[in-house]
Structures are given as structure tokens and as C-alpha cells.
PDB file of C-alpha atoms in Angstrom:
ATOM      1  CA  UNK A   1     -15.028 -14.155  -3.982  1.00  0.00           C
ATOM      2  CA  UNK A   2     -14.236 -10.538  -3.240  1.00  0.00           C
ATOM      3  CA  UNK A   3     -10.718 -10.384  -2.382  1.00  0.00           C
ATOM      4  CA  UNK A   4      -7.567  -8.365  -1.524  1.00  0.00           C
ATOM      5  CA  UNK A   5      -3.873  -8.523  -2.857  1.00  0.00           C
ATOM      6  CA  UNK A   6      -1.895  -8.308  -0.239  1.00  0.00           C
ATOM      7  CA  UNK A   7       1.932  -7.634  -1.437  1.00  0.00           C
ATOM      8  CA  UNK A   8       4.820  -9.195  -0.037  1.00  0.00           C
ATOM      9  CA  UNK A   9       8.692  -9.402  -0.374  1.00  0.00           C
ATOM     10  CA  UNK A  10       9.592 -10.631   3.109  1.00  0.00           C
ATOM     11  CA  UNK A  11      11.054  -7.133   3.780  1.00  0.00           C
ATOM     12  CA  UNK A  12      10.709  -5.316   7.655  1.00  0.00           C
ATOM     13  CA  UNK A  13       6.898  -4.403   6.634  1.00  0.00           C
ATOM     14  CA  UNK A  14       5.816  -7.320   5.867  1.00  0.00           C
ATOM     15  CA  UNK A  15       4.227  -8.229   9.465  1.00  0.00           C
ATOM     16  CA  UNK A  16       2.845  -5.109   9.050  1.00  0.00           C
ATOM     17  CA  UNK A  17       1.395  -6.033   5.590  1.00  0.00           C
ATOM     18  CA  UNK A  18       0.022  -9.272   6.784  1.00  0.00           C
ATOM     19  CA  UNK A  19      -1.793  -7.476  10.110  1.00  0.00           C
ATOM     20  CA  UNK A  20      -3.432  -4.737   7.733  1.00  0.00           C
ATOM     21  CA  UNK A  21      -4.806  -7.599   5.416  1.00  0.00           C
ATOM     22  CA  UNK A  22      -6.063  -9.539   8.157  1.00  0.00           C
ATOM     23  CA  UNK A  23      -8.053  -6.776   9.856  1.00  0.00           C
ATOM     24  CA  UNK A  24      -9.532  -5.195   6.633  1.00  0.00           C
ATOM     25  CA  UNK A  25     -10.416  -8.933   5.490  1.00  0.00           C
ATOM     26  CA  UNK A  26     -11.980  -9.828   8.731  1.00  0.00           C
ATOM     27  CA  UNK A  27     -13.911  -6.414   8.805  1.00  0.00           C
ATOM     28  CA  UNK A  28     -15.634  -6.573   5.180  1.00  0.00           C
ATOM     29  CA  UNK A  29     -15.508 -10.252   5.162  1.00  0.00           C
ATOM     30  CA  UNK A  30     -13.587 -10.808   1.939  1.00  0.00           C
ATOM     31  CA  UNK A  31     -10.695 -13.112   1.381  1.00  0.00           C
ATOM     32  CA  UNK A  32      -6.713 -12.632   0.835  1.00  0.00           C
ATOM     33  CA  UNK A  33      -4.467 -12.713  -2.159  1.00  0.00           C
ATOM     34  CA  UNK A  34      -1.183 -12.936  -1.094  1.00  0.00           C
ATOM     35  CA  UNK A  35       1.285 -11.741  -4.114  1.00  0.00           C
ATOM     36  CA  UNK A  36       5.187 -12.230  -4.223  1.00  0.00           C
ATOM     37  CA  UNK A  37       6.691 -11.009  -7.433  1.00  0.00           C
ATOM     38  CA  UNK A  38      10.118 -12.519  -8.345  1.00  0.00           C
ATOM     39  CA  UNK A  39      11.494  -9.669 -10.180  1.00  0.00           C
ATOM     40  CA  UNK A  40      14.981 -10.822 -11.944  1.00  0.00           C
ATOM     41  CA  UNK A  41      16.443  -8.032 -13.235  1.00  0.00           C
ATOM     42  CA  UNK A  42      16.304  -6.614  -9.211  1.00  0.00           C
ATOM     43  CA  UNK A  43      17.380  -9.905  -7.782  1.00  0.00           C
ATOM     44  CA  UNK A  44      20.413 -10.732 -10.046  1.00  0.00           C
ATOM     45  CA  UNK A  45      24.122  -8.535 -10.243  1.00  0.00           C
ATOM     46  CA  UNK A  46      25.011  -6.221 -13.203  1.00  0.00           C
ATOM     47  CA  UNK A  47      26.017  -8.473 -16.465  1.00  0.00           C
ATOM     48  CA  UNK A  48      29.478  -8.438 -16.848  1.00  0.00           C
ATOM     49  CA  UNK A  49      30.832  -8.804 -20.542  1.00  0.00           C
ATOM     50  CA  UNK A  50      33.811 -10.699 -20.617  1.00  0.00           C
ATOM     51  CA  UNK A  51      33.995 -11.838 -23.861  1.00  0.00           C
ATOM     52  CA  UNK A  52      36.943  -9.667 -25.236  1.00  0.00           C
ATOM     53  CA  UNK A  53      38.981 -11.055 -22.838  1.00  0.00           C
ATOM     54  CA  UNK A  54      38.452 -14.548 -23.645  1.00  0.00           C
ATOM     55  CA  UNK A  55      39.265 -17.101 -26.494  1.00  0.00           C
ATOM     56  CA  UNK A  56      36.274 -18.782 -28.329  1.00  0.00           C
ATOM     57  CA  UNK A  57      36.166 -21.935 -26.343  1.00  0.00           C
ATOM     58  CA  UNK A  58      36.846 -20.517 -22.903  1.00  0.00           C
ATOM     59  CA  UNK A  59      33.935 -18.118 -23.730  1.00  0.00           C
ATOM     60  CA  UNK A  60      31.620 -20.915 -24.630  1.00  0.00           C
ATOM     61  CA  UNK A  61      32.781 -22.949 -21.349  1.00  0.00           C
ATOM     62  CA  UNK A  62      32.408 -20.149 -19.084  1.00  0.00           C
ATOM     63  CA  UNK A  63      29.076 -18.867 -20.813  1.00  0.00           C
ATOM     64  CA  UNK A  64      27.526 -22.361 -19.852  1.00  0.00           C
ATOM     65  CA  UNK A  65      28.574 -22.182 -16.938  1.00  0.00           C
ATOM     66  CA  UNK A  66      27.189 -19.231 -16.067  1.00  0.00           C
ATOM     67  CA  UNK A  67      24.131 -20.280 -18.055  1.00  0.00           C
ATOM     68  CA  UNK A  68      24.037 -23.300 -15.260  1.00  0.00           C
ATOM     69  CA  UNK A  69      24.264 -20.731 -12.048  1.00  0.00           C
ATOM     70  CA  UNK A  70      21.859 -18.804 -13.195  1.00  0.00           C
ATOM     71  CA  UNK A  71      18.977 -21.538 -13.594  1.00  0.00           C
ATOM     72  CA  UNK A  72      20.386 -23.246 -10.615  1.00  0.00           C
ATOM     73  CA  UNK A  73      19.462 -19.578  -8.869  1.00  0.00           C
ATOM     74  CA  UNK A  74      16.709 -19.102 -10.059  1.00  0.00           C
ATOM     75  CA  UNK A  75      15.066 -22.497  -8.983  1.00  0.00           C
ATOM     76  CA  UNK A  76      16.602 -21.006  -5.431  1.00  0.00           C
ATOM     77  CA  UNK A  77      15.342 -18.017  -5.746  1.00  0.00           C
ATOM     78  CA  UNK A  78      11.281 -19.450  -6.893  1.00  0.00           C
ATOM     79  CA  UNK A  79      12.339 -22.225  -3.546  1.00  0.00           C
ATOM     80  CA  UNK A  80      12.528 -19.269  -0.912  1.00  0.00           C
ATOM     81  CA  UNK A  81       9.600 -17.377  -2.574  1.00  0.00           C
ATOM     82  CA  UNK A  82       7.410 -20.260  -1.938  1.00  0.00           C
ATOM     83  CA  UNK A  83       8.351 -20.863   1.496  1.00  0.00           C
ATOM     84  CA  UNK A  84       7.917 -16.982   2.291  1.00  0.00           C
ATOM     85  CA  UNK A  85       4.532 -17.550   1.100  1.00  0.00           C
ATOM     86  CA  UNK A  86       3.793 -20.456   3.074  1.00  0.00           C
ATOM     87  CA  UNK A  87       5.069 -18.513   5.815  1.00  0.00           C
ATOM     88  CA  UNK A  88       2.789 -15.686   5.105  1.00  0.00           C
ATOM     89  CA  UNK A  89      -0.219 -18.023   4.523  1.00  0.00           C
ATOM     90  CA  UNK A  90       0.343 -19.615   8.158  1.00  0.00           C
ATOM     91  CA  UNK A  91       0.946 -16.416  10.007  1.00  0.00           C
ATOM     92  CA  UNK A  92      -2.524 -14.718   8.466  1.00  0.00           C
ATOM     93  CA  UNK A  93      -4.094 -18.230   9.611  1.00  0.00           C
ATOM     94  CA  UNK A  94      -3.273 -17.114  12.807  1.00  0.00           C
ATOM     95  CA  UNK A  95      -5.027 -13.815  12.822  1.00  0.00           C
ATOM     96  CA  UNK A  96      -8.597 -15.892  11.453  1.00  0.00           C
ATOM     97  CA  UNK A  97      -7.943 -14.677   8.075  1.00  0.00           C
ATOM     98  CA  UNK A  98     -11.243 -16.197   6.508  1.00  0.00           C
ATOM     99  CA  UNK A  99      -9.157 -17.499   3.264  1.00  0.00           C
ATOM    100  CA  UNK A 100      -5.762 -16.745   1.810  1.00  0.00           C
ATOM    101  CA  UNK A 101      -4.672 -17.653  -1.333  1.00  0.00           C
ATOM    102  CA  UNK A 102      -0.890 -17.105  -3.139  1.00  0.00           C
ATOM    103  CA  UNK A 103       0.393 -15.723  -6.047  1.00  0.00           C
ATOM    104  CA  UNK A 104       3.515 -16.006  -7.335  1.00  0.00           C
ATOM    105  CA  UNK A 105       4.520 -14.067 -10.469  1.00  0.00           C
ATOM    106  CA  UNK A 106       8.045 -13.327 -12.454  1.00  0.00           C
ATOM    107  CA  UNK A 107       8.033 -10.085 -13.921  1.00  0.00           C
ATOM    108  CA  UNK A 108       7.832  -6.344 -12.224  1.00  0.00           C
ATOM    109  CA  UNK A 109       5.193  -5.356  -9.157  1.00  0.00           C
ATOM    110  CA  UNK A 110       3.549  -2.808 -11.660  1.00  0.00           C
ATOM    111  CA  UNK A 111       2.661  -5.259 -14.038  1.00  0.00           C
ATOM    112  CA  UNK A 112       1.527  -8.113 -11.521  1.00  0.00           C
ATOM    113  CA  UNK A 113      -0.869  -5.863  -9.865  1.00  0.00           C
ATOM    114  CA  UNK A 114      -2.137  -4.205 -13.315  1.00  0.00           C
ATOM    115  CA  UNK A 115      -3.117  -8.157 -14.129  1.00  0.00           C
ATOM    116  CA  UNK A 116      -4.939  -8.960 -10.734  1.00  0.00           C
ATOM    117  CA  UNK A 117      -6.350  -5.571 -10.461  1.00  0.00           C
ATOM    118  CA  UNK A 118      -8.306  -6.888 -13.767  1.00  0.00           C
ATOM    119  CA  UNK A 119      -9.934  -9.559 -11.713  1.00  0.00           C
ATOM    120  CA  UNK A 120     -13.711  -8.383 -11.212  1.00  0.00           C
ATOM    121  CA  UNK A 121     -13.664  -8.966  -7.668  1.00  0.00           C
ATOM    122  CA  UNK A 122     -10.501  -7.598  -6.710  1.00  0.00           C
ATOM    123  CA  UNK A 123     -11.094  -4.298  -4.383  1.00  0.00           C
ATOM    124  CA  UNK A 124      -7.776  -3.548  -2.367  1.00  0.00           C
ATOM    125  CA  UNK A 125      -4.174  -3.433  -2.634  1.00  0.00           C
ATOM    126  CA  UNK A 126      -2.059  -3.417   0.360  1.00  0.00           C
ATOM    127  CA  UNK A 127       1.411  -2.621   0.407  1.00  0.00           C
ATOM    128  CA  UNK A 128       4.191  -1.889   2.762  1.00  0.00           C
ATOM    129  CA  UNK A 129       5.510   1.433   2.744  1.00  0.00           C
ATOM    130  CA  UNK A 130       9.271   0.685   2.053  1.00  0.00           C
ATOM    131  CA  UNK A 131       9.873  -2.784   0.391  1.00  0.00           C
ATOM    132  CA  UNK A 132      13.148  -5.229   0.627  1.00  0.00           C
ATOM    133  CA  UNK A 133      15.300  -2.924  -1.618  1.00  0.00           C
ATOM    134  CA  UNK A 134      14.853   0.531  -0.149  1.00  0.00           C
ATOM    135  CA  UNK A 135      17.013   1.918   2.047  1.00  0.00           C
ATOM    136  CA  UNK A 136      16.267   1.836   5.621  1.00  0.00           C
ATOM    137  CA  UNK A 137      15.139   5.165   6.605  1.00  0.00           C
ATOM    138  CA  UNK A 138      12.121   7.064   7.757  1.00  0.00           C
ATOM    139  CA  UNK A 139      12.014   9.603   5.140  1.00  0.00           C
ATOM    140  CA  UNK A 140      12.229   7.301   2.238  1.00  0.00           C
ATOM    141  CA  UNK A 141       9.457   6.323   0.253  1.00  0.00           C
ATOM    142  CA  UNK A 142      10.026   2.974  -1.617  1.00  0.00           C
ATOM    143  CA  UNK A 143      10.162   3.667  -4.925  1.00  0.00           C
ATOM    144  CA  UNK A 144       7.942   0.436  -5.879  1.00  0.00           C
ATOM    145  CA  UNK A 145       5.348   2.022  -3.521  1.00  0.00           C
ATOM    146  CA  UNK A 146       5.162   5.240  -5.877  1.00  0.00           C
ATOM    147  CA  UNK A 147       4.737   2.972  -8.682  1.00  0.00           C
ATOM    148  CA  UNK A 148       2.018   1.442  -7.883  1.00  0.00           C
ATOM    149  CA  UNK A 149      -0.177   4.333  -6.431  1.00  0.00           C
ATOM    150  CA  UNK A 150       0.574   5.682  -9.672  1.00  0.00           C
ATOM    151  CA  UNK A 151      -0.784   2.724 -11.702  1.00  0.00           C
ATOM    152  CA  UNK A 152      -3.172   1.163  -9.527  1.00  0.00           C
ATOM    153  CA  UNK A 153      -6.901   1.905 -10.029  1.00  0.00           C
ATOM    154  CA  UNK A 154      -7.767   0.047  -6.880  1.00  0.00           C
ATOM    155  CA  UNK A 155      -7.616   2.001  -2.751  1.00  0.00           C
ATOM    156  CA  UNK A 156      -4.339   1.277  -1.954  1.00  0.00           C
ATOM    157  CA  UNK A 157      -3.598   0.647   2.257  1.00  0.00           C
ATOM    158  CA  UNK A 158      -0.037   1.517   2.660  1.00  0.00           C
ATOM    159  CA  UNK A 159       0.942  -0.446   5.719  1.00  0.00           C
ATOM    160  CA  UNK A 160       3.328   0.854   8.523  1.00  0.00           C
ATOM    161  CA  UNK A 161       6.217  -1.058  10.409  1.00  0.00           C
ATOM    162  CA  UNK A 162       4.337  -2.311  13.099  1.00  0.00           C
ATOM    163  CA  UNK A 163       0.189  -2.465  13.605  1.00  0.00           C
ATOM    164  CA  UNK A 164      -1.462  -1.662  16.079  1.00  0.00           C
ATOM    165  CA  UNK A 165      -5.228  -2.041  16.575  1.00  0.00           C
ATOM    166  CA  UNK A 166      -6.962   0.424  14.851  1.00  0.00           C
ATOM    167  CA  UNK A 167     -10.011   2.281  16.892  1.00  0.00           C
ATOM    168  CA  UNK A 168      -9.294   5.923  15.730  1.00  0.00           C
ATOM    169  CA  UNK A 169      -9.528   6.864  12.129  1.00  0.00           C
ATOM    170  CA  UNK A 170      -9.235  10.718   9.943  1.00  0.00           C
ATOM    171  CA  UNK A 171     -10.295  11.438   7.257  1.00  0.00           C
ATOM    172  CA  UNK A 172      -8.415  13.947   5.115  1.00  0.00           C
ATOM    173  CA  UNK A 173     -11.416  15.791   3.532  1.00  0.00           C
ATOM    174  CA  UNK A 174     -10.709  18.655   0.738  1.00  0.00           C
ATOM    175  CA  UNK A 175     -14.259  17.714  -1.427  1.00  0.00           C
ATOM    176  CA  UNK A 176     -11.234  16.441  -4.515  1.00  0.00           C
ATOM    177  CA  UNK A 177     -12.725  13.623  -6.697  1.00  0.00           C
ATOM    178  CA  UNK A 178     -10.238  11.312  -4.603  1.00  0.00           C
ATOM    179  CA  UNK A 179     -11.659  12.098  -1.441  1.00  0.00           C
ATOM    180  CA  UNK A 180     -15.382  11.900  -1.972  1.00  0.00           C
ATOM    181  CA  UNK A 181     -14.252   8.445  -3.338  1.00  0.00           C
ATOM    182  CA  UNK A 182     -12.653   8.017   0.257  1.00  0.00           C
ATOM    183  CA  UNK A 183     -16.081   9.172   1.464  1.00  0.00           C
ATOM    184  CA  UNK A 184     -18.051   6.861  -0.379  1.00  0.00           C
ATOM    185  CA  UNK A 185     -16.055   3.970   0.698  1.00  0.00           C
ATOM    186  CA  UNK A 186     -17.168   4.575   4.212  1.00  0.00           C
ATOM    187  CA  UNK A 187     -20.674   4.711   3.520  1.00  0.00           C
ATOM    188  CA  UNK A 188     -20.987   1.621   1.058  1.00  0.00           C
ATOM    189  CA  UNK A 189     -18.544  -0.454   3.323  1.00  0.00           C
ATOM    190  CA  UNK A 190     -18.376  -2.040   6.610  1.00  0.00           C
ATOM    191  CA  UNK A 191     -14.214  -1.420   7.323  1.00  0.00           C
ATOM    192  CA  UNK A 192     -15.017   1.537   9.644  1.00  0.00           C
ATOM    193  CA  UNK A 193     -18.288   1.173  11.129  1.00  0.00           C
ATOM    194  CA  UNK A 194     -18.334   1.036  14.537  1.00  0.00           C
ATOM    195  CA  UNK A 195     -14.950   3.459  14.481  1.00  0.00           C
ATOM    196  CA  UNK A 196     -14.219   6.442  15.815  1.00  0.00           C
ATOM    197  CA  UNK A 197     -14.076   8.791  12.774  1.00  0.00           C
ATOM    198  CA  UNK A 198     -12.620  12.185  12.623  1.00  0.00           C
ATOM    199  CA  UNK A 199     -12.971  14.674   9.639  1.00  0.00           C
ATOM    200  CA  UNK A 200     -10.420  16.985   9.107  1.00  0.00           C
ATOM    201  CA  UNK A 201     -10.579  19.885   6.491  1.00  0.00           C
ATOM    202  CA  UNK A 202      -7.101  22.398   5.836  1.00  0.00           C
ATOM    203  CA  UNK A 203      -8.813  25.887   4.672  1.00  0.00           C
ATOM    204  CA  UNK A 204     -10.629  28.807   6.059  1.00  0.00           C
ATOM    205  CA  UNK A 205     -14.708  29.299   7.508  1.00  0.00           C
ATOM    206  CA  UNK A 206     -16.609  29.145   4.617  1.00  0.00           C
ATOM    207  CA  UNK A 207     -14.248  27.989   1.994  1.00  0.00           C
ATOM    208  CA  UNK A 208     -15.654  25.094  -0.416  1.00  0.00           C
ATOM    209  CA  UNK A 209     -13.100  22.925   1.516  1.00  0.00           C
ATOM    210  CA  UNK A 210     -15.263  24.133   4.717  1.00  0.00           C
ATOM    211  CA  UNK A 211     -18.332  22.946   2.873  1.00  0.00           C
ATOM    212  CA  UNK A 212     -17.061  19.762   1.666  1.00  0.00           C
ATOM    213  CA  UNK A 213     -16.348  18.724   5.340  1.00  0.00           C
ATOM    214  CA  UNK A 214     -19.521  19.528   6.758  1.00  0.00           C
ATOM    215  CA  UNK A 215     -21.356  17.748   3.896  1.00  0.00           C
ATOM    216  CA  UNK A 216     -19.235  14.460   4.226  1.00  0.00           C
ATOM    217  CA  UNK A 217     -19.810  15.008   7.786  1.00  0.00           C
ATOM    218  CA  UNK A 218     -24.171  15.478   7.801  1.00  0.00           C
ATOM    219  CA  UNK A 219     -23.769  11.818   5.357  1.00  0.00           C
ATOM    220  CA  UNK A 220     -21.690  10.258   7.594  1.00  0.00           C
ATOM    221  CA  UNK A 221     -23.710  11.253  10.789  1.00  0.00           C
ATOM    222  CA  UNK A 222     -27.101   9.562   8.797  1.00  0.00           C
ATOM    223  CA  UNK A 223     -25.578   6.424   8.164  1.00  0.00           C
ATOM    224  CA  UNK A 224     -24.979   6.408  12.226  1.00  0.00           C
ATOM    225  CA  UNK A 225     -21.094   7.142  12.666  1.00  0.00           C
ATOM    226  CA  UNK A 226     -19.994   8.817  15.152  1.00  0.00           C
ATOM    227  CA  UNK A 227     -18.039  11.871  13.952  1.00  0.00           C
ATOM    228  CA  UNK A 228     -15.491  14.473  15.338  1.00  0.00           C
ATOM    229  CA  UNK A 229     -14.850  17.180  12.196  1.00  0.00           C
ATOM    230  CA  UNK A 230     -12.439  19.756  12.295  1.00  0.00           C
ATOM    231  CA  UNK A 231     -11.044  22.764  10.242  1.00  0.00           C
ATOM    232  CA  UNK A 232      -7.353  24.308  10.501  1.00  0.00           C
ATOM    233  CA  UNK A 233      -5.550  26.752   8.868  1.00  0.00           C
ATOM    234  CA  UNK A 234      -1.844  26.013   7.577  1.00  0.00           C
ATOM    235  CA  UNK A 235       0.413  24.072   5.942  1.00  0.00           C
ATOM    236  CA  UNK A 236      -1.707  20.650   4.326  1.00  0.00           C
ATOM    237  CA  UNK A 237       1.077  18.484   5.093  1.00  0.00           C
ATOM    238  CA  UNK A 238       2.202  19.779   8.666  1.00  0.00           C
ATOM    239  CA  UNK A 239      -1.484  20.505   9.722  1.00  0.00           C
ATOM    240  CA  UNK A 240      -2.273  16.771   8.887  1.00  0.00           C
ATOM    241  CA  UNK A 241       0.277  15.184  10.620  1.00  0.00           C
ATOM    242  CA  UNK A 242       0.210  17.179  14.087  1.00  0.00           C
ATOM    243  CA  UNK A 243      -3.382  15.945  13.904  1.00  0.00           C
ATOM    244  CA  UNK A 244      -2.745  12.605  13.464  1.00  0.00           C
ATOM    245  CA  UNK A 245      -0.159  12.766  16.742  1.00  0.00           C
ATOM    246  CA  UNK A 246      -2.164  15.061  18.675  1.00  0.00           C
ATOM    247  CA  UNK A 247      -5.365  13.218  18.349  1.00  0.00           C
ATOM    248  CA  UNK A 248      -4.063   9.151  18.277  1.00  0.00           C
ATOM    249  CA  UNK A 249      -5.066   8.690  14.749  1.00  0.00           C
ATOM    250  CA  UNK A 250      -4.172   5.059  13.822  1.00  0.00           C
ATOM    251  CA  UNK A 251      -5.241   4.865  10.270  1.00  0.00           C
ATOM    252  CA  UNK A 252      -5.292   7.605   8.354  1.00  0.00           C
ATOM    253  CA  UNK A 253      -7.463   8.015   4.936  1.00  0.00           C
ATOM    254  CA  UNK A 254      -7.294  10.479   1.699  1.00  0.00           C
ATOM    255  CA  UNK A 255      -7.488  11.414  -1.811  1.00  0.00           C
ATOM    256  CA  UNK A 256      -4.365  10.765  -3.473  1.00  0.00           C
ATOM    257  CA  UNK A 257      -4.790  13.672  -5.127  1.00  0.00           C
ATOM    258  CA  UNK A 258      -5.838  17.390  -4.605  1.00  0.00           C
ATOM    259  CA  UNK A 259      -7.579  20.143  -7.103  1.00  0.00           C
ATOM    260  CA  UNK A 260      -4.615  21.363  -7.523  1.00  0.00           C
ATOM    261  CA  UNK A 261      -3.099  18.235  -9.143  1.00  0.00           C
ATOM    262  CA  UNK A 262      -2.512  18.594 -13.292  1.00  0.00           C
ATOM    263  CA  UNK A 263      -1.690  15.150 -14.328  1.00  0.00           C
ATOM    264  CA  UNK A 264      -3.232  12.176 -13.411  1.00  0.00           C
ATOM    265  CA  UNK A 265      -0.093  10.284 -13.329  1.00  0.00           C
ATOM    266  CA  UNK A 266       1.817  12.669 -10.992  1.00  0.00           C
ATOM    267  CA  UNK A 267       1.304  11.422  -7.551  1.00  0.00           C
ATOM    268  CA  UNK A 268       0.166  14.319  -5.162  1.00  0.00           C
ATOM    269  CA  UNK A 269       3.035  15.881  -3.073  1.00  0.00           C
ATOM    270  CA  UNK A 270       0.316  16.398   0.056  1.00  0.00           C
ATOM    271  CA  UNK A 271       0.103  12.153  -0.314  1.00  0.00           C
ATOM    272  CA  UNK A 272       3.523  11.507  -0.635  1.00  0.00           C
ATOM    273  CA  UNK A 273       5.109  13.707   2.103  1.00  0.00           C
ATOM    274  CA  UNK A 274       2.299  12.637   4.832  1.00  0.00           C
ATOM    275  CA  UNK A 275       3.428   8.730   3.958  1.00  0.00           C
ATOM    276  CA  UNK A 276       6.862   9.848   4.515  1.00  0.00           C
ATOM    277  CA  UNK A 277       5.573  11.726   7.811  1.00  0.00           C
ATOM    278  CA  UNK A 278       3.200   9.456   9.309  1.00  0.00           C
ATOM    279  CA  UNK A 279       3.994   6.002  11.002  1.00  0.00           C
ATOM    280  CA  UNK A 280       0.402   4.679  10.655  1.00  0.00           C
ATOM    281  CA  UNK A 281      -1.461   3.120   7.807  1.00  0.00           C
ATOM    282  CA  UNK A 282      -2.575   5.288   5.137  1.00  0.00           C
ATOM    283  CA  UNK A 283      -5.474   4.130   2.808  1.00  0.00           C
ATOM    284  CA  UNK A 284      -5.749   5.500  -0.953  1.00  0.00           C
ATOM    285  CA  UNK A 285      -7.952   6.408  -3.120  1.00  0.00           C
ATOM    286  CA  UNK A 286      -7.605   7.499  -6.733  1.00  0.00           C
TER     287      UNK A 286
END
């Protein structure tokens, strides 16, 4: 069944992870991976060598010991991961979430996402935009979060604090590879129809950015959205956000990167500054 992975560490987003997951599964009517990655190295302290200071058999008693703690923790740690997920399952349940499955993997975020994202059917990743280990604070970006948008191949929904129903929708247009893709998504799928759906375009009258917007705006319009387009002048980043504020935006959608980008592992700096500025969803694509 088509599906999303929906990532969770039980961190402040993670309402807001479940309540994205929900409404873009009950809008394209596909089901709900939830994923919880016990990473160890993260969740256990620094190794501390203390065998110079000990004789041969204290070091062998202390070194099972510690062998002991650390499988007794882990079986904690795999305990409270499970019940997280239960939790998780119960509260999407709640929001008619069609079908939710779990997944629980040992190992890093990167590399449990690279072995869903193999799964034919798999067409989303959501993720919260700080995670459990980030520091609290508005202008960080979780460094897991820049991670995966670098290695995913799948739209990626970065998911805000709080949700809030989403009615109003922009999309960053600047005719990139990455946004057409955006584009595209919104004419093969149902997640925005019915929307109101803005086009904005940063660059002067007549400019091939210009061009780009009123194109993706004339396909749009055909396939019966209703459409508000705009062109500014100014700073990408600055120009983007005031629009979102200005104009209620509540989920915002772009390229993640630009013609200007020169290596397709470098996330672009337009992408990651307006996740840093914005305090709705963002969605992806690559």
C-alpha cells in the first residue's frame, strides 16, 4: 500500500509530526509508517577507559558489570521506544489515520530512511524540524533534519511545533529542477486540491523566473486550482518569509535547491534559512 514514514523520537515536534502525517494520509489516501530509530551511540555517555587504573581482576569484575548495565539499558531503552510508538499509533487513531504501522530500527536516522525509502511504495518522509537532541531554539536547525534532506530521494514535509489546519498554501516557484518537481506533485496528486494556492516567484518582469511562474501558474489554473501568483524583487529568503506572514501561508512548498546550487549534496542555503525562518510546515522536493 502506498505509504508514508513518519519519523519520531518523542521530542516537542512530535505532535506536530503525527498531525502532518495524518492530514497528508487522509488527503491522498495512503497509509502511515511510523519510524523510531534507537540510535546507541546518541543515547549512551562517552566510554570511559579505566583500565590503567585497575588490577586484572577488578577490571574483569567491573567490565561485566558494566557489560550487565548496558544490556539491562538497552532492553529499557527498546521498552520506552515501543511504548512511544504505541503512543503514537493511538494518537494518529484519533485523527482517522486510515492505517499506521511501526518501525523500530537500531542504527542511525540516515540509514533507516535510506532502507524504507527503497520500499516501492514509499512516497513521503515527514520529519520534525528540531528532533530530541537539538537545542531548544528557533534558529536551530536539527542537525538530523539536514541529514536527511541531504540523503533522502523522497519530498520531505518538515513539520512545525504545533499544526494548524492547513487552507492556505505557496508555492516557492524559481522554474529549478526541484521546483517543477514541487509543481508536478500538485498536478498528479490530490494533497492540495481544493486549497488555496499561491505562486510566488523572487526576480524581475520578464526574467525566466517570471516565466516559470506564469507557466506553473496557466497548468495549475487547467487542472481547476484556484491560484493567486505573485512576483517580488529582493532578498529570496526575506521576500519568502514576509510572504508567508503577510499572506497566512500555512504550508509552505519548494525546491530544495536553486540554479545556483553546485553540488547535489550541499543543501540549498534559500531552504535551510526559510526552515529556520518559518514556523509552518515546509514540504521538499529534491
Amino acid at each position: 500500500m502506498p505509504h508514508l514514514i513518519a519519523c519520531t523520537d518523542g521530542s516537542y515536534y512530535a505532535s506536530g509530526v503525527y498531525e502532518a502525517a495524518a492530514w497528508i494520509a487522509n488527503r491522498t489516501h495512503i497509509s502511515i509508517k511510523l519510524l523510531h530509530v534507537l540510535d546507541q551511540k546518541q543515547e549512551q555517555p562517552d566510554d570511559v577507559d579505566l583500565s590503567g587504573a585497575l588490577h586484572i581482576e577488578a577490571s574483569r569484575e567491573l567490565f561485566a558489570e558494566l557489560a550487565a548495565l548496558d544490556a539491562a539499558r538497552a532492553r529499557l531503552l527498546e521498552v520506552k521506544a515501543r511504548a512511544l510508538l504505541e503512543t503514537a499509533v493511538k494518537y494518529l487513531r484519533g485523527k482517522d489515520a486510515r492505517s499506521v504501522a511501526t518501525v523500530l530500527k537500531l542504527g542511525t536516522l540516515v540509514d533507516a530512511l535510506a532502507e524504507l525509502e527503497r520500499e516501492p511504495k514509499a512516497q513521503m518522509v515527514v520529519i520534525g524540524k528540531r528532533g530530541d537532541y537539538a537545542a531548544y531554539d528557533r534558529q536551530h536547525l536539527g542537525a538530523k533534519l539536514e541529514r536527511v534532506i541531504r540523503a533522502s530521494r523522497l519530498p520531505i514535509l518538515v513539520a512545525s511545533r504545533t499544526f494548524r489546519p492547513i487552507k492556505r498554501v505557496l508555492i516557492a516557484c524559481d522554474g529549478a529542477a526541484s521546483s517543477e518537481k514541487a509543481i508536478g506533485y500538485a498536478l498528479d496528486q490530490p494533497l492540495l486540491k481544493g486549497l488555496d494556492l499561491h505562486i510566488l516567484s523572487v526576480g524581475t518582469p520578464g526574467s525566466p523566473v517570471d516565466q516559470a511562474r506564469a507557466k506553473a501558474a496557466d497548468r495549475l489554473q487547467d487542472q481547476g486550482y484556484d491560484v493567486t501568483t505573485a512576483l517580488r524583487q529582493g532578498d529570496i529568503e526575506q521576500v519568502i518569509a514576509d510572504y508567508v506572514r503577510d499572506e497566512q501561508i500555512d504550508l509552505l512548498i519548494m525546491g530544495a535547491y536553486g540554479h545556483a546550487r553546485q553540488r547535489h549534496l550541499i543543501v540549498g542555503k534559500t531552504t535551510t534559512s526559510l526552515v529556520r525562518l518559518c514556523d509552518i510546515p515546509l514540504l521538499i522536493f529534491k
